[in-house]
Coordinates of C-alpha atoms and ligand atoms in Angstrom, one line a residue:
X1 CA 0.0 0.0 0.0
X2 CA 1.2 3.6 -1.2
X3 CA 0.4 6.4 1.5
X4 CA -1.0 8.0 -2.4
X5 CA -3.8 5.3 -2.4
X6 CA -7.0 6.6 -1.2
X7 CA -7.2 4.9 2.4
X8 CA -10.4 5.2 3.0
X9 CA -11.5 3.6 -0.2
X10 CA -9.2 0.5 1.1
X11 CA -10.8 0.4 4.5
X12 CA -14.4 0.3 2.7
X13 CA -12.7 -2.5 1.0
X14 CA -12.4 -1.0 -2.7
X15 CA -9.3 -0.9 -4.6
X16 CA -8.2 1.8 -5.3
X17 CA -4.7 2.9 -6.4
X18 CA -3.5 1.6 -9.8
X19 CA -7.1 0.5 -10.8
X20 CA -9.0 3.4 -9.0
X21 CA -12.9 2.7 -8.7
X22 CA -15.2 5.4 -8.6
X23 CA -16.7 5.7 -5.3
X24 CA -18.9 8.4 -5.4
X25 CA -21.7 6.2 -3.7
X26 CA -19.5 7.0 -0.4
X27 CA -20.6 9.8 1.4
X28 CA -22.1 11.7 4.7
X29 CA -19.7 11.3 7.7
X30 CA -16.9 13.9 8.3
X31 CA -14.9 13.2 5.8
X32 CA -16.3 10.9 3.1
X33 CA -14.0 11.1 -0.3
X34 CA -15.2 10.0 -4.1
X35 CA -12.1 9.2 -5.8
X36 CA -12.3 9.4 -9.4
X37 CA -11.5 6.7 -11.9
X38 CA -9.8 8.9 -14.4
X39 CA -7.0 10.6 -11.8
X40 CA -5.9 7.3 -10.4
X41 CA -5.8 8.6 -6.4
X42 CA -7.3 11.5 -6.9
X43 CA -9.9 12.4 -4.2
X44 CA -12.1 15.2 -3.4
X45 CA -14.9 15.2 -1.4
X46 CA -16.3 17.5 1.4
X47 CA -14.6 19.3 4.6
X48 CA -17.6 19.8 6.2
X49 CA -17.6 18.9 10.2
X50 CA -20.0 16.8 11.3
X51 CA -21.1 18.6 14.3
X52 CA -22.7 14.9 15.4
X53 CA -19.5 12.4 15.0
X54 CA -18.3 13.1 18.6
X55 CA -17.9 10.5 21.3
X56 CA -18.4 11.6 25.2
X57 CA -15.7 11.3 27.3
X58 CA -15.0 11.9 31.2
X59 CA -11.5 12.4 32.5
X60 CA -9.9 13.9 35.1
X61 CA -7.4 16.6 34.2
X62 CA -4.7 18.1 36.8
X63 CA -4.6 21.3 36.8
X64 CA -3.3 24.7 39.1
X65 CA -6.5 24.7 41.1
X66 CA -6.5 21.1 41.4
X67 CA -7.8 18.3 39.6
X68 CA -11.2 18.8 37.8
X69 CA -13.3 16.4 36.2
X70 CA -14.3 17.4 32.7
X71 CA -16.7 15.6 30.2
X72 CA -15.9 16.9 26.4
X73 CA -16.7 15.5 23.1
X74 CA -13.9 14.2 21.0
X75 CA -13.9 14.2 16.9
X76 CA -11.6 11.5 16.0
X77 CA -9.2 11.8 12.9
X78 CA -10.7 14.0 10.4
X79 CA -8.9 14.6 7.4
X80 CA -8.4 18.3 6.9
X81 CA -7.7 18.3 3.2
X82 CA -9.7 17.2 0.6
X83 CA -7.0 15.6 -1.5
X84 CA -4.4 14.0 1.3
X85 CA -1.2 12.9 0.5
X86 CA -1.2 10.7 3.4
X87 CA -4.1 10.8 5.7
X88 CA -2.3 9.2 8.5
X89 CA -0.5 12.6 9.3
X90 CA -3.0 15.3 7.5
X91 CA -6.0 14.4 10.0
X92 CA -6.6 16.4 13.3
X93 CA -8.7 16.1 16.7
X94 CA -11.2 18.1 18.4
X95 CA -12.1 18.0 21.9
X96 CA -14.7 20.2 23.3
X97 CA -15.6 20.5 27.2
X98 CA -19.3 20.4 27.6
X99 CA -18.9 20.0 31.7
X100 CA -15.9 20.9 34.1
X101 CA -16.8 19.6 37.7
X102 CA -20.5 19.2 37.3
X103 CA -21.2 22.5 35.7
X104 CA -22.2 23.1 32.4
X105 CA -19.8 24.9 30.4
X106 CA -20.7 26.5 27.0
X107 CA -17.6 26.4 24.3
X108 CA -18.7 28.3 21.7
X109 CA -17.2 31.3 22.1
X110 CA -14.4 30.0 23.2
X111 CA -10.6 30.0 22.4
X112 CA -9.7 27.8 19.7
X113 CA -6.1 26.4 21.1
X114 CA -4.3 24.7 17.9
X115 CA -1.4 22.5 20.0
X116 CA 0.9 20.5 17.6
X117 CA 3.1 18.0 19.0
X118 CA 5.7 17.7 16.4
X119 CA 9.1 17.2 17.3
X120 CA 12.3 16.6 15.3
X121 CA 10.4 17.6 12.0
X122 CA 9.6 14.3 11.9
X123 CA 6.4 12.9 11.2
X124 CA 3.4 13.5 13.8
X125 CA 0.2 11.7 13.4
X126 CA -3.1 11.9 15.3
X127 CA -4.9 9.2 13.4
X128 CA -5.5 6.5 16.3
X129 CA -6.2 9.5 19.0
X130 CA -9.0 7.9 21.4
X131 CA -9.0 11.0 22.7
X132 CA -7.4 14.7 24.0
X133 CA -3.8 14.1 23.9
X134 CA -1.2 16.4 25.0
X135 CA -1.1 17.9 28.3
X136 CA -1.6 21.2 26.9
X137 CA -4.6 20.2 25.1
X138 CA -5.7 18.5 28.2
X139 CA -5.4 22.0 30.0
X140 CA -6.6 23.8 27.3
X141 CA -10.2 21.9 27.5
X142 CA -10.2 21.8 31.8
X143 CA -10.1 25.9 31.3
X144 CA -13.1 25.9 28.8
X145 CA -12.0 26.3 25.5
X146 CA -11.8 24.1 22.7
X147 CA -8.4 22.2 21.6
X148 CA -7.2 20.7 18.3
X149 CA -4.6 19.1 17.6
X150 CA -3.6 18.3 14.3
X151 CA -1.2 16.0 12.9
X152 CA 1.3 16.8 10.0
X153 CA 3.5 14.8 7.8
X154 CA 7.6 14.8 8.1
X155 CA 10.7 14.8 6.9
X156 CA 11.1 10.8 6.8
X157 CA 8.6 10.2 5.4
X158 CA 9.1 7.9 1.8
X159 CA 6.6 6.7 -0.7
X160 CA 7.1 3.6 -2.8
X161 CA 8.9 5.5 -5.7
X162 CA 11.5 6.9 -3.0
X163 CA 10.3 10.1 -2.9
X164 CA 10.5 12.0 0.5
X165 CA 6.6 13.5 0.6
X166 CA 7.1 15.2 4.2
X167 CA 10.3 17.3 4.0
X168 CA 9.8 21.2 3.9
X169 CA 7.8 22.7 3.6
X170 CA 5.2 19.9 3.8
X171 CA 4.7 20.5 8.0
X172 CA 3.8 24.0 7.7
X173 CA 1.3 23.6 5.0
X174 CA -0.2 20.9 6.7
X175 CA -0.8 22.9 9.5
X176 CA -2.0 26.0 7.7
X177 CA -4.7 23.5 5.8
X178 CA -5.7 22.7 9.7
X179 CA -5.9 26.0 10.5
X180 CA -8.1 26.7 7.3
X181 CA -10.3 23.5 8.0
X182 CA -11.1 24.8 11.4
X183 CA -12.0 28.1 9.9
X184 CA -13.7 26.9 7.1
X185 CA -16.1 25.3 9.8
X186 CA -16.5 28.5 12.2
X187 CA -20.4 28.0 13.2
X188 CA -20.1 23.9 13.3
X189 CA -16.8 23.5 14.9
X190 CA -17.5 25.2 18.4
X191 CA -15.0 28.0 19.0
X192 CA -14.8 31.5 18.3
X193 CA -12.2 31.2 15.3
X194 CA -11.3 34.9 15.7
X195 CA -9.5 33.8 18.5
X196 CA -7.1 30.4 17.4
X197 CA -4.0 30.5 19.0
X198 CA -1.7 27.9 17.9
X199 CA 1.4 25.7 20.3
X200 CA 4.3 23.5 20.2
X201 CA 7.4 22.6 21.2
X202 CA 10.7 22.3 19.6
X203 CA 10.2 21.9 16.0
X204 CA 6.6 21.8 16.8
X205 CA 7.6 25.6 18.6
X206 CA 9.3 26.6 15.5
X207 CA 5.9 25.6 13.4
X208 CA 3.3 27.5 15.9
X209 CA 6.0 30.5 15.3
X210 CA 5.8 30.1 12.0
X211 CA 1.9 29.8 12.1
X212 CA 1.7 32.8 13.8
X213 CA 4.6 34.5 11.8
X214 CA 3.2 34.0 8.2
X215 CA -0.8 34.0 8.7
X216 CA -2.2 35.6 5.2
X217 CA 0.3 34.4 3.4
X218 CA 0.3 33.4 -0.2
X219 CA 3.1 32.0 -0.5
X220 CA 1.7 28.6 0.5
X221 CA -1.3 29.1 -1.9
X222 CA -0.1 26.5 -4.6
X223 CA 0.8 23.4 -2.0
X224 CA -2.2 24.6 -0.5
X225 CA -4.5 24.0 -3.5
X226 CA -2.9 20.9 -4.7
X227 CA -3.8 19.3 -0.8
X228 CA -6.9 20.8 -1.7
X229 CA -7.2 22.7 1.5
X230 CA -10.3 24.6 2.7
X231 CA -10.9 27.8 1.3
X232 CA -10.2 29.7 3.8
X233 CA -7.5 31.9 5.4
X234 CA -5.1 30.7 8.0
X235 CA -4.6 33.9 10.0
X236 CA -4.1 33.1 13.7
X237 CA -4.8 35.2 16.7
X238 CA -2.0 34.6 19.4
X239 CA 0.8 31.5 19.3
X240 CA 2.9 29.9 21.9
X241 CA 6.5 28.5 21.0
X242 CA 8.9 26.5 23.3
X243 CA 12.0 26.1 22.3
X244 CA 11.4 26.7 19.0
X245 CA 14.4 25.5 16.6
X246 CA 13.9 28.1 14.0
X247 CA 15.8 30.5 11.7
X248 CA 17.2 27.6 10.8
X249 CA 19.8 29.2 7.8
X250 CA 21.3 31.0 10.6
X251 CA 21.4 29.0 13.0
X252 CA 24.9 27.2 12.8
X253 CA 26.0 30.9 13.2
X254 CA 24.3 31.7 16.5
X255 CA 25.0 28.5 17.9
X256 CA 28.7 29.1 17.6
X257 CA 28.9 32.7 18.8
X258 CA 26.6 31.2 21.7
X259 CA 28.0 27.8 22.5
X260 CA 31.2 27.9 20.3
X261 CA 33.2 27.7 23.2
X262 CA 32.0 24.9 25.1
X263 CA 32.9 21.7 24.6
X264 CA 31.3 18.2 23.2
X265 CA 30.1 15.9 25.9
X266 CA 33.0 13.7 25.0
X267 CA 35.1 16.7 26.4
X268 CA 36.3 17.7 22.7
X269 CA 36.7 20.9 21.3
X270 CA 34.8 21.4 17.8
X271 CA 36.8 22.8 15.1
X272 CA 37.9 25.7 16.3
X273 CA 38.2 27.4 13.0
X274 CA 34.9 26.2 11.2
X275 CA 33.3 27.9 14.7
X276 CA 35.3 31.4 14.5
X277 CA 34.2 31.4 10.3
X278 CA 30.4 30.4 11.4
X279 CA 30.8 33.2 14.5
X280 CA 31.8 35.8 11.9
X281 CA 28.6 34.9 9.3
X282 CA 26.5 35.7 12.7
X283 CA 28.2 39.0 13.3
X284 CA 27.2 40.3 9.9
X285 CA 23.2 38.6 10.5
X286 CA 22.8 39.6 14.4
X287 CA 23.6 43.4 13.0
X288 CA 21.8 43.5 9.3
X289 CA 18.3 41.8 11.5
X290 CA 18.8 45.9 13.2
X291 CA 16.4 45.5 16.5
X292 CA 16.9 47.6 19.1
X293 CA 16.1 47.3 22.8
X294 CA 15.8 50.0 25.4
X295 CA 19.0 50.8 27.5
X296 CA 21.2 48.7 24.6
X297 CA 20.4 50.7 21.2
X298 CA 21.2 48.4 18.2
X299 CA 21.3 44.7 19.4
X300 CA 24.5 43.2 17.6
X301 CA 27.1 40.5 18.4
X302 CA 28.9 42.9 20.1
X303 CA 25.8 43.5 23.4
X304 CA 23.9 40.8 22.9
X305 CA 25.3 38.7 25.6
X306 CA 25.0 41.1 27.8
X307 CA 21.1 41.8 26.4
X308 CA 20.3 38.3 26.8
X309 CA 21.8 38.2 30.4
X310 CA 19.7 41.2 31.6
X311 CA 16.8 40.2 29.8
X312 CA 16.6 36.6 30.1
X313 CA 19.2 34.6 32.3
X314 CA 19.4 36.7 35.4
X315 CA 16.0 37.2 35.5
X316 CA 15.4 33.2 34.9
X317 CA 17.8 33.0 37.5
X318 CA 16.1 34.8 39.8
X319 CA 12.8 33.7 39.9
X320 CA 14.2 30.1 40.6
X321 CA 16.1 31.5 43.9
X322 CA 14.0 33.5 44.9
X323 CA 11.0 30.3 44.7
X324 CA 13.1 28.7 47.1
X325 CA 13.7 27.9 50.7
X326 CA 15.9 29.8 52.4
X327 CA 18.2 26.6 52.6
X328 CA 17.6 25.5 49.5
X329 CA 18.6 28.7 48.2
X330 CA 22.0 28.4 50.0
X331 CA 22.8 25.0 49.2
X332 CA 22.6 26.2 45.3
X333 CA 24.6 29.0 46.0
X334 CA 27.2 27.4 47.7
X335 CA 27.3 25.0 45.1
X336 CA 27.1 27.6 42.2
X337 CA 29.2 30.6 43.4
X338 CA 29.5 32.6 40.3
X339 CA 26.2 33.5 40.9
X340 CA 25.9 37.0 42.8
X341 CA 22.8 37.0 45.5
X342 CA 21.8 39.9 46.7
X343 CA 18.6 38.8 49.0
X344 CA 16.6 39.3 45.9
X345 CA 18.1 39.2 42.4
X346 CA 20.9 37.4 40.8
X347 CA 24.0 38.5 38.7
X348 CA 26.9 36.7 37.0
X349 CA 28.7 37.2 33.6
X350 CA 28.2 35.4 30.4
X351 CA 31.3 33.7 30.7
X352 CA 30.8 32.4 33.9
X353 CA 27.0 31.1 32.3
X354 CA 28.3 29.4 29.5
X355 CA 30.8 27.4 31.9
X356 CA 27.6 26.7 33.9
X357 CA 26.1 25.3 30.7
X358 CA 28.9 22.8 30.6
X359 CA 28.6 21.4 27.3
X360 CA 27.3 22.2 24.4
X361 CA 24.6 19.5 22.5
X362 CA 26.0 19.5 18.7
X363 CA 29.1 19.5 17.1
X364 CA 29.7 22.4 14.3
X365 CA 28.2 23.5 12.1
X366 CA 25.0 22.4 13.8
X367 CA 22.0 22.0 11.7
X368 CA 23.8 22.1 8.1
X369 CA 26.3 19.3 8.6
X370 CA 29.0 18.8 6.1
X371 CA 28.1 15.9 5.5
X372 CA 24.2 15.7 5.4
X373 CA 23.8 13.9 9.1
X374 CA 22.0 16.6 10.4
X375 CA 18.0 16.1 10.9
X376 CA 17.8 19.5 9.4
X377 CA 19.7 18.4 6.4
X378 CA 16.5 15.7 5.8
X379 CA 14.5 18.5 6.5
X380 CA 15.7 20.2 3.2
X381 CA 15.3 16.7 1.1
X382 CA 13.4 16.5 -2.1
X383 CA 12.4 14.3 -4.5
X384 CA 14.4 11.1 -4.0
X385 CA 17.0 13.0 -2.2
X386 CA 16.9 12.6 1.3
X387 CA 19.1 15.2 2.3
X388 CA 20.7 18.6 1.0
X389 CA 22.8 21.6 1.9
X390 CA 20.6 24.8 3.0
X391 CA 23.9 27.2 3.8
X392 CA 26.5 28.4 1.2
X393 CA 28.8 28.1 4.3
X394 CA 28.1 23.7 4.6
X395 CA 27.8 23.6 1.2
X396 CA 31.2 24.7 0.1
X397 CA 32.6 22.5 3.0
X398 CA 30.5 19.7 2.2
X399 CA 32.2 15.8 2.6
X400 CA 29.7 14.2 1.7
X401 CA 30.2 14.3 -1.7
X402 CA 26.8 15.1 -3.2
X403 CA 27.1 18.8 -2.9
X404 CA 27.5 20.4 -5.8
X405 CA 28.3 24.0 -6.4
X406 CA 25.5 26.2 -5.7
X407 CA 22.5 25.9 -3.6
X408 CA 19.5 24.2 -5.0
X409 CA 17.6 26.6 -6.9
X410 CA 14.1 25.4 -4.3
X411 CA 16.2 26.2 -1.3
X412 CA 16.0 29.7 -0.7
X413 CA 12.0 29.9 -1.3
X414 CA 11.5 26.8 1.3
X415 CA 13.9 28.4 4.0
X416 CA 11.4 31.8 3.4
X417 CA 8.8 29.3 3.6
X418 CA 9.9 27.7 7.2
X419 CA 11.4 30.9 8.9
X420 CA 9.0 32.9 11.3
X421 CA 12.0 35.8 11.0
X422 CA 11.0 36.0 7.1
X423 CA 7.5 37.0 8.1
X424 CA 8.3 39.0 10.8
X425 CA 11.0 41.3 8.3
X426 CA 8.6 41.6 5.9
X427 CA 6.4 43.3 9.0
X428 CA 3.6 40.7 8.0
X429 CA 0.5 42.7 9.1
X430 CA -1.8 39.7 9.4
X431 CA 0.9 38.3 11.5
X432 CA -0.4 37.1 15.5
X433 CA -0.3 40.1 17.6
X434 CA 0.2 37.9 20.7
X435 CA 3.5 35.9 21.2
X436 CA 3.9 33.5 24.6
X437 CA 7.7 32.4 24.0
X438 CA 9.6 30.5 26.3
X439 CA 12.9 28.0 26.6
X440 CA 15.5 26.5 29.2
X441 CA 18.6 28.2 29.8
X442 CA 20.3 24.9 29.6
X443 CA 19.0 23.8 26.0
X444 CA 21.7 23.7 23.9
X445 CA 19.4 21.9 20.8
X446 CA 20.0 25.6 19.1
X447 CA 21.3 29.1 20.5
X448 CA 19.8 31.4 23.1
X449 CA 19.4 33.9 20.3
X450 CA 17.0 32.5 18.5
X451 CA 14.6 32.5 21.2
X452 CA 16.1 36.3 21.4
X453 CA 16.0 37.6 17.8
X454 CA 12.2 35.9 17.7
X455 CA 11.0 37.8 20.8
X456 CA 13.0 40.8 20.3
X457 CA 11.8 41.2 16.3
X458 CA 8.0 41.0 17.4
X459 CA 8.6 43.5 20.2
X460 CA 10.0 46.0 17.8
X461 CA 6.7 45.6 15.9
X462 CA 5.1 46.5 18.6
X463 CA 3.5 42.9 19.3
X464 CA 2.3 42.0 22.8
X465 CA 5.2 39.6 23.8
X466 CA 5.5 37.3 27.1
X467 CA 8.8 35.6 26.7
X468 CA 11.1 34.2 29.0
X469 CA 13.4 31.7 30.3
X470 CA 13.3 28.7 32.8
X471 CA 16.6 28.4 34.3
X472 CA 18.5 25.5 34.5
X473 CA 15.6 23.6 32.1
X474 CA 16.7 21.9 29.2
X475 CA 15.2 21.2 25.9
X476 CA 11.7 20.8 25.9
X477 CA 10.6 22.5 29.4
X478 CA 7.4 24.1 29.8
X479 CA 7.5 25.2 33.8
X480 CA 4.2 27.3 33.5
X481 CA 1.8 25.7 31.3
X482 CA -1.0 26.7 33.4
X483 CA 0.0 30.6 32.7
X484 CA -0.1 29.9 29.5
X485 CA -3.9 29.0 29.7
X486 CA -4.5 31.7 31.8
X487 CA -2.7 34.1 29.6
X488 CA -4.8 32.9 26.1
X489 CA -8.2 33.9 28.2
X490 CA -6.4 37.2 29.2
X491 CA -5.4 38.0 25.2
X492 CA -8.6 37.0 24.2
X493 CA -10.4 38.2 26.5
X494 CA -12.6 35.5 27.1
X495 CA -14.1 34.4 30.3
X496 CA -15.8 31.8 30.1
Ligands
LIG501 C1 14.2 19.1 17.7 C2 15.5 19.1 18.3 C3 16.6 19.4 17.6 O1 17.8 19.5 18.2 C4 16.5 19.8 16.3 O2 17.6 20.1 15.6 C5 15.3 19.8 15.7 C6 14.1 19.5 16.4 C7 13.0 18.7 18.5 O3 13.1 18.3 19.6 O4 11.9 18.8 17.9

């Protein structure tokens, strides 16, 4: 079985495929498909949501004020497009509270939360969902509001024919079609889809970024069509990103000037002069992006540490001292004496951070390897090719022998295409106006200054931005997810 067949059509038990049968006489449900005999696979068929084709559920969610007890109805897999590539992955949930604690509660008004849980660009499927899945869904639906959570296909994914059908931008269209199915149903699906406000982590952080960075945007419109999408826009209202691995092109950069000095786990230094080159290519980025902060002027390589200390790592630093007991508190700063107590904040210098940090998670360059390891590298596949060069820098260093002389001529559309920073340069006006960013000061998956740059650029806007960091977390954290909740009721102002 090809993930092109129409699945459907085999689980009715027709063949479809090479010899495809028309199966027009399949309809109603939420997602019924006629494939048509002339296209082979082709399918097309309705996105209309069945308001009916919910199951009732009754689970008990733990939440800040305890745990409550909340019945919702769930929507199984529904295929969002009309003409999937591979339903497995293009298929999302929705879970609606209809009770918390006994009490009645009324979701249609309410905050649409779209919560991804991709992670290493890799495949993310929903399909066999029994019901809400992530803990941030689960909040999400125990404050009131409704939660979807779509699935999207990856970078390693490969058809029959060897072609890689998931590698960018395939995530981010995916989602957008979500987003466009959801709004496409505003009135059936219960929600107010004024107010979707998309989240993830990680690669799933770097997609809600990108959700919220690009909304509007036609420069999805033609994978959009060909998944036959809904018509309808993907504009979103507020997003949430954690950790997000992003501005990915300039990444290897940033991760050198941040980690560059820190060694492997193994104890090894990476190539000392690949890391000053990479460090340089930064410099010239970190002052051509031209944000500005108060008390710093013009952000560049040369403040930046020192930016990102007073913004972000004292401050992170803080909060965890001052949270706790006074013995506590002393037993970490006898143990960690770089750190400066006053009775109330913290100080210390970058240097003495990064030291703190210990090592650093990736060798250099660290998402465009020479050669093609890299997750990222996948990420930039096409075709048959599984993996490319995205940086001039990797390329003209590349040792694995494929690389050829000049980017691919694709490349530089699909980094636009999966880089919130694009968006946000271009001063996308249909852009979210409501930005919850967060990260561990201990995840060295990508640089501190991504988190930075993304935060700072929407400030500069003039966006409303709550970003911060967890100290000591590593990749992945999420310390205050129930702030978050409360946060999408304060930004859309809904109540309840
Ligand atoms: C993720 C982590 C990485 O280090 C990376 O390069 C890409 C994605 C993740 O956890 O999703």
């Amino acid at each position: 079985m090809t993930h092109k067949m129409n699945r459907r059509a085999l689980i009715k038990g027709i063949a479809a495929a090479a010899v495809a049968v028309p199966v027009a006489g399949i309809a109603g449900g939420t997602n019924a498909l006629a494939a048509t005999a002339s296209s082979g696979a082709t399918a097309s068929g309705s996105l209309a949501f069945d308001p009916d084709a919910y199951t009732e559920i009754t689970t008990t969610i733990s939440t800040d004020d305890g745990d409550k007890e909340v019945t919702y109805h769930f929507w199984s897999a529904i295929t969002y497009v009309t003409d999937p590539v591979d339903e497995t992955y293009q298929s999302l949930t929705v879970s609606v509270p209809v009770s918390i604690d006994g009490t009645a509660v009324d979701a249609t008004d309410a905050p649409i939360l779209v919560s991804n849980s991709i992670g290493g660009y890799l495949p993310s499927s929903v399909s066999t969902n029994t019901g809400v899945s992530s803990s941030r869904a689960q909040l999400a639906i125990a404050a009131g509001y409704v939660a979807v959570e779509p699935g999207a296909r990856g970078r390693t994914l490969v058809d029959s024919s060897g072609d890689y059908y998931g590698t960018a931008p395939a995530a981010i269209v995916d989602l957008k079609a979500a987003i466009r199915y959801v709004r496409y149903n505003a009135g059936t699906v219960p929600g107010d889809t004024d107010k979707i406000v998309t989240a993830g982590t990680s690669a799933g952080g770097a997609l809600s970024a990108l959700l919220g960075a690009s909304g509007g945007s036609s420069l999805y419109d033609d994978y959009l069509s060909a998944l036959g999408a809904a018509d309808a826009d993907d504009v979103v209202y507020a997003t949430g990103a954690w950790c997000p691995i992003t501005d990915l092109e300039n990444a290897d950069g940033a991760y050198e000037w941040n980690w560059g000095t820190n060694t492997l786990s193994s104890g090894e230094e990476v190539d000392q002069d690949v890391s000053a080159d990479l460090t340089a290519l930064f410099e010239t980025y970190q002052s051509g992006l031209g944000l500005t902060a108060d008390d710093y002027g013009t952000i560049t390589a040369d403040n930046l540490d020192d930016y990102l200390l007073a913004t972000y790592l004292e401050p992170a630093a803080t909060s965890y001292l001052a949270d706790l007991s006074d013995d506590d508190r002393t037993t970490y700063l006898s143990s960690n004496t770089f750190i400066t107590w006053d009775g109330s904040s913290a100080t210390f210098s970058w240097s003495d951070y990064l030291d703190h940090v210990g090592s650093r998670g990736k060798d250099a360059p660290a998402f465009d390897a020479f050669d093609l390891s890299a997750g990222e590298n996948n990420e930039f596949g096409v075709d048959t090719t599984e993996a490319r060069h995205f940086t001039d820098y990797s390329l003209a260093n590349d040792t694995s022998g494929t690389g050829g002389t000049s980017l691919d001529s694709d490349i530089p559309g699909k980094l636009d295409m999966m880089n919130p920073m694009y968006f946000i340069g271009e001063s996308n006006d249909d852009r979210a106006k409501y930005w919850w960013i967060r990260t561990g000061t201990k995840d060295t998956d990508t640089a501190l200054t991504i988190v930075g740059n993304l935060a700072l650029s929407l400030e500069n806007l003039g966006d409303d931005v709550n970003a911060l960091m967890y100290w000591d977390a590593a990749h992945g954290a999420d310390e205050d997810p129930g702030d978050f909740i409360t946060w999408i009721g304060d930004v859309t102002g809904y109540t309840g």
